[in-house]
Coordinates of C-alpha atoms in Angstrom, one line a residue:
X1305 CA 164.5 -27.4 -70.6
X1306 CA 165.8 -25.5 -67.7
X1307 CA 164.5 -22.2 -69.1
X1308 CA 165.3 -18.7 -68.0
X1309 CA 166.3 -18.4 -64.3
X1310 CA 166.7 -15.8 -61.7
X1311 CA 169.2 -12.9 -61.7
X1312 CA 169.7 -12.4 -65.4
X1313 CA 172.8 -13.7 -67.2
X1314 CA 175.7 -15.3 -65.4
X1315 CA 178.0 -12.8 -63.6
X1316 CA 180.9 -15.1 -64.4
X1317 CA 180.8 -16.3 -68.0
X1318 CA 181.3 -20.1 -68.2
X1319 CA 184.8 -21.3 -68.9
X1320 CA 183.4 -24.0 -71.2
X1321 CA 180.1 -25.2 -72.8
X1322 CA 179.4 -28.8 -73.7
X1323 CA 176.7 -31.3 -74.5
X1324 CA 175.7 -30.1 -77.9
X1325 CA 172.8 -28.1 -76.7
X1326 CA 171.9 -24.9 -78.5
X1327 CA 169.1 -23.5 -76.5
X1328 CA 169.7 -19.9 -75.6
X1329 CA 173.2 -19.9 -76.8
X1330 CA 174.7 -16.8 -78.4
X1331 CA 178.1 -18.2 -79.2
X1332 CA 176.9 -20.0 -82.4
X1333 CA 177.6 -23.4 -80.8
X1334 CA 175.3 -26.3 -80.2
X1335 CA 173.7 -28.3 -83.1
X1336 CA 170.7 -29.3 -81.1
X1337 CA 168.5 -26.2 -80.6
X1338 CA 166.0 -28.1 -78.4
X1339 CA 168.6 -29.2 -75.8
X1340 CA 170.0 -27.2 -73.0
X1341 CA 173.8 -26.8 -73.0
X1342 CA 175.9 -28.0 -70.0
X1343 CA 178.1 -25.4 -68.2
X1344 CA 180.2 -25.5 -65.1
X1345 CA 179.0 -23.7 -61.9
X1346 CA 182.0 -21.5 -61.1
X1347 CA 180.7 -18.2 -59.6
X1348 CA 182.0 -17.7 -56.0
X1349 CA 179.0 -15.5 -55.3
X1350 CA 176.7 -18.5 -56.0
X1351 CA 178.9 -21.2 -54.4
X1352 CA 180.2 -19.6 -51.2
X1353 CA 176.7 -19.0 -49.8
X1354 CA 176.1 -22.8 -50.1
X1355 CA 179.2 -23.4 -48.1
X1356 CA 178.3 -20.9 -45.4
X1357 CA 174.6 -21.8 -45.1
X1358 CA 175.0 -25.6 -45.1
X1359 CA 178.4 -25.7 -43.4
X1360 CA 179.6 -27.9 -46.3
X1361 CA 182.9 -29.7 -45.5
X1362 CA 185.9 -29.0 -47.7
X1363 CA 185.8 -32.6 -48.9
X1364 CA 182.5 -31.9 -50.8
X1365 CA 183.5 -31.4 -54.5
X1366 CA 181.6 -28.1 -54.7
X1367 CA 184.1 -26.0 -56.7
X1368 CA 184.7 -28.3 -59.6
X1369 CA 182.0 -30.9 -60.1
X1370 CA 178.8 -28.9 -60.2
X1371 CA 177.0 -28.3 -63.5
X1372 CA 174.1 -26.2 -64.7
X1373 CA 172.0 -26.3 -67.8
X1374 CA 171.1 -22.8 -68.6
X1375 CA 173.1 -20.1 -70.5
X1376 CA 170.8 -17.4 -69.1
X1377 CA 171.1 -18.0 -65.4
X1378 CA 173.0 -16.0 -62.8
X1379 CA 171.2 -18.3 -60.4
X1380 CA 170.4 -21.5 -62.4
X1381 CA 167.2 -23.4 -61.3
X1382 CA 169.1 -26.7 -60.7
X1383 CA 172.6 -27.6 -59.8
X1384 CA 173.9 -31.1 -60.7
X1385 CA 176.8 -33.1 -59.4
X1386 CA 178.9 -35.3 -61.7
X1387 CA 181.8 -37.6 -61.0
X1388 CA 185.4 -36.6 -61.8
X1389 CA 185.6 -39.0 -64.7
X1390 CA 182.4 -37.7 -66.3
X1391 CA 183.6 -34.1 -65.7
X1392 CA 186.9 -34.9 -67.4
X1393 CA 185.1 -36.6 -70.3
X1394 CA 183.0 -33.4 -70.8
X1395 CA 186.2 -31.3 -70.9
X1396 CA 187.7 -33.5 -73.5
X1397 CA 184.6 -33.2 -75.8
X1398 CA 185.7 -29.8 -77.2
X1399 CA 183.9 -30.4 -80.5
X1400 CA 180.7 -31.3 -78.6
X1401 CA 180.3 -34.6 -80.4
X1402 CA 178.3 -36.0 -77.4
X1403 CA 174.6 -35.1 -77.5
X1404 CA 173.7 -35.1 -73.8
X1405 CA 170.0 -35.1 -72.9
X1406 CA 170.4 -35.4 -69.1
X1407 CA 173.3 -36.0 -66.8
X1408 CA 174.3 -35.7 -63.1
X1409 CA 172.6 -36.0 -59.8
X1410 CA 170.5 -33.0 -58.8
X1411 CA 171.8 -31.8 -55.5
X1412 CA 170.5 -28.2 -55.2
X1413 CA 167.4 -26.4 -56.5
X1414 CA 166.6 -22.7 -56.4
X1415 CA 163.7 -22.0 -54.1
X1416 CA 161.7 -18.8 -54.6
X1417 CA 159.6 -18.2 -51.5
X1418 CA 158.7 -14.6 -50.7
X1419 CA 157.4 -15.0 -47.1
X1420 CA 160.7 -16.2 -45.8
X1421 CA 164.0 -14.5 -45.1
X1422 CA 166.4 -15.6 -47.9
X1423 CA 169.5 -16.8 -46.1
X1424 CA 170.3 -19.1 -49.1
X1425 CA 168.4 -19.3 -52.4
X1426 CA 169.0 -23.0 -52.8
X1427 CA 167.5 -25.9 -51.1
X1428 CA 168.9 -29.4 -51.0
X1429 CA 167.2 -31.6 -53.6
X1430 CA 165.7 -34.7 -52.1
X1431 CA 167.2 -37.0 -54.7
X1432 CA 170.7 -35.7 -53.9
X1433 CA 170.2 -35.6 -50.2
X1434 CA 171.6 -39.1 -49.4
X1435 CA 174.8 -38.1 -51.3
X1436 CA 175.3 -34.7 -49.8
X1437 CA 174.1 -35.3 -46.2
X1438 CA 177.5 -36.6 -44.9
X1439 CA 179.1 -33.2 -45.9
X1440 CA 176.4 -31.0 -44.3
X1441 CA 177.2 -29.7 -40.8
X1442 CA 174.5 -26.9 -40.5
X1443 CA 170.8 -26.6 -41.0
X1444 CA 170.2 -30.2 -39.7
X1445 CA 167.6 -31.1 -37.1
X1446 CA 166.3 -34.3 -35.6
X1447 CA 162.7 -35.4 -35.4
X1448 CA 161.2 -38.0 -33.1
X1449 CA 159.6 -40.9 -35.1
X1450 CA 156.1 -39.6 -34.2
X1451 CA 156.7 -36.2 -35.8
X1452 CA 158.8 -37.6 -38.7
X1453 CA 155.9 -39.8 -39.7
X1454 CA 153.4 -37.0 -39.1
X1455 CA 155.4 -34.7 -41.4
X1456 CA 155.5 -37.3 -44.1
X1457 CA 151.7 -37.7 -44.0
X1458 CA 150.7 -34.1 -43.5
X1459 CA 153.5 -32.5 -45.6
X1460 CA 153.8 -29.5 -43.2
X1461 CA 153.5 -28.9 -39.5
X1462 CA 152.6 -25.6 -37.8
X1463 CA 154.6 -23.7 -35.2
X1464 CA 152.9 -23.2 -31.9
X1465 CA 152.2 -19.5 -32.5
X1466 CA 150.4 -20.3 -35.7
X1467 CA 147.3 -21.5 -33.7
X1468 CA 146.4 -17.8 -33.3
X1469 CA 146.9 -17.0 -37.0
X1470 CA 144.1 -16.4 -39.5
X1471 CA 142.3 -19.6 -40.6
X1472 CA 143.3 -21.4 -37.4
X1473 CA 140.7 -24.0 -36.4
X1474 CA 139.0 -24.4 -33.0
X1475 CA 141.1 -27.5 -32.1
X1476 CA 144.3 -25.5 -32.3
X1477 CA 145.4 -26.7 -35.7
X1478 CA 145.9 -24.6 -38.8
X1479 CA 143.6 -25.7 -41.7
X1480 CA 143.7 -29.1 -40.0
X1481 CA 147.4 -29.3 -39.8
X1482 CA 149.0 -30.4 -36.5
X1483 CA 150.9 -28.1 -34.2
X1484 CA 154.5 -29.0 -33.1
X1485 CA 154.4 -29.5 -29.4
X1486 CA 157.6 -31.5 -28.7
X1487 CA 159.8 -29.0 -26.8
X1488 CA 163.1 -30.7 -27.7
X1489 CA 162.2 -30.6 -31.4
X1490 CA 161.0 -27.0 -31.1
X1491 CA 164.3 -26.0 -29.5
X1492 CA 166.2 -27.7 -32.3
X1493 CA 164.0 -26.0 -35.0
X1494 CA 164.5 -22.6 -33.3
X1495 CA 168.3 -22.9 -33.9
X1496 CA 167.9 -23.2 -37.6
X1497 CA 167.8 -20.3 -40.0
X1498 CA 164.7 -19.6 -42.1
X1499 CA 165.0 -21.6 -45.4
X1500 CA 166.0 -25.1 -46.2
X1501 CA 166.5 -27.5 -43.3
X1502 CA 167.4 -31.2 -43.4
X1503 CA 165.0 -33.0 -41.1
X1504 CA 166.4 -36.4 -39.9
X1505 CA 164.8 -39.2 -38.0
X1506 CA 166.3 -39.0 -34.4
X1507 CA 169.2 -41.4 -34.0
X1508 CA 167.7 -43.3 -31.1
X1509 CA 164.5 -43.9 -33.1
X1510 CA 166.5 -44.9 -36.2
X1511 CA 168.4 -47.5 -34.1
X1512 CA 165.2 -48.8 -32.5
X1513 CA 163.6 -49.1 -35.9
X1514 CA 166.7 -50.7 -37.4
X1515 CA 167.3 -48.0 -40.0
X1516 CA 170.7 -46.9 -41.2
X1517 CA 172.4 -43.8 -39.6
X1518 CA 174.6 -41.3 -41.5
X1519 CA 177.8 -43.0 -40.4
X1520 CA 176.5 -46.4 -41.6
X1521 CA 175.8 -45.3 -45.3
X1522 CA 177.7 -47.6 -47.7
X1523 CA 177.1 -49.0 -51.1
X1524 CA 174.1 -47.9 -53.1
X1525 CA 173.4 -44.4 -51.9
X1526 CA 169.6 -44.4 -51.7
X1527 CA 169.1 -47.9 -50.5
X1528 CA 171.4 -47.4 -47.5
X1529 CA 170.5 -43.8 -46.7
X1530 CA 169.2 -42.7 -43.3
X1531 CA 165.7 -41.4 -43.3
X1532 CA 166.1 -37.7 -44.0
X1533 CA 163.9 -35.0 -45.6
X1534 CA 164.6 -31.8 -47.5
X1535 CA 162.4 -29.4 -45.6
X1536 CA 161.7 -25.7 -45.5
X1537 CA 161.4 -23.6 -42.3
X1538 CA 159.0 -20.7 -42.8
X1539 CA 157.8 -18.2 -40.3
X1540 CA 154.8 -20.3 -39.2
X1541 CA 155.5 -23.9 -40.4
X1542 CA 157.9 -26.6 -41.3
X1543 CA 157.2 -28.1 -44.7
X1544 CA 158.8 -30.9 -46.7
X1545 CA 160.0 -30.7 -50.3
X1546 CA 159.5 -34.3 -51.2
X1547 CA 157.3 -35.8 -53.9
X1548 CA 154.3 -37.8 -52.8
X1549 CA 155.5 -41.2 -54.2
X1550 CA 158.7 -41.0 -52.1
X1551 CA 156.7 -39.9 -49.0
X1552 CA 154.5 -43.0 -49.4
X1553 CA 157.6 -45.2 -49.6
X1554 CA 159.0 -43.8 -46.4
X1555 CA 155.6 -44.0 -44.6
X1556 CA 155.4 -47.7 -45.6
X1557 CA 158.9 -48.3 -44.4
X1558 CA 158.2 -46.6 -41.0
X1559 CA 154.8 -48.3 -40.5
X1560 CA 156.3 -51.7 -41.3
X1561 CA 159.0 -51.1 -38.7
X1562 CA 156.4 -50.1 -36.1
X1563 CA 154.4 -53.2 -36.8
X1564 CA 157.6 -55.4 -36.3
X1565 CA 158.3 -53.6 -33.0
X1566 CA 154.8 -54.0 -31.8
X1567 CA 154.9 -57.7 -32.7
X1568 CA 158.1 -58.0 -30.7
X1569 CA 160.0 -59.0 -33.9
X1570 CA 162.2 -56.0 -34.5
X1571 CA 164.8 -56.5 -37.2
X1572 CA 165.3 -56.6 -40.9
X1573 CA 162.3 -57.9 -42.8

């Protein structure tokens, strides 16, 4: 289950509860005590910081189509997007006849990191990134292919000043992790606030490697998504929040593209 989350109980009580889940409910509802209930995310104090931090366009259905699965959460651990038709279906199920184990696309996840200034408590979930990316206008940066691939393999890269930090190694790395040296990338990174950052493959490299760009995304979201990573800018490093299996898929995709280019046969495989 979602379990207890940060900030105590919701500041704004949910206007409805659905899904038949009875875990942590005190309204007597929910026949299935082992399932988390479904509630709408409606608190402006939770939603407005997402708009401000990520520069979300008004077209993004933030205010009506986000759900959470915790009755105890002022700041739920995960926020899920559902379509209008599914949202309407939930509203109609007033008697909670539907037993819902899981639903929605995870788009935001609460991030509890104490060594960073908390500009926004939620990071973009990697699985929801292809869907939400066209609506994000802030906290986006571009990485050259060399550093994008390096970030996938190493999982985090160090800032230049980190070479003087404790545990720095003699070769100028930090515990063996590479230092970012590309000045354009560093300037782009410097513009971003501490916290979640969307790290995208630079457009010129995406075109050269024959990958989709944001404006090209059509059809199945993941299959046609540009290469982008949910990352976290700390005081000394840039780290990714992506599971290893997905990293390996992206690494394979990029290395295959590099081999095609080196062989002089760039293009779809």
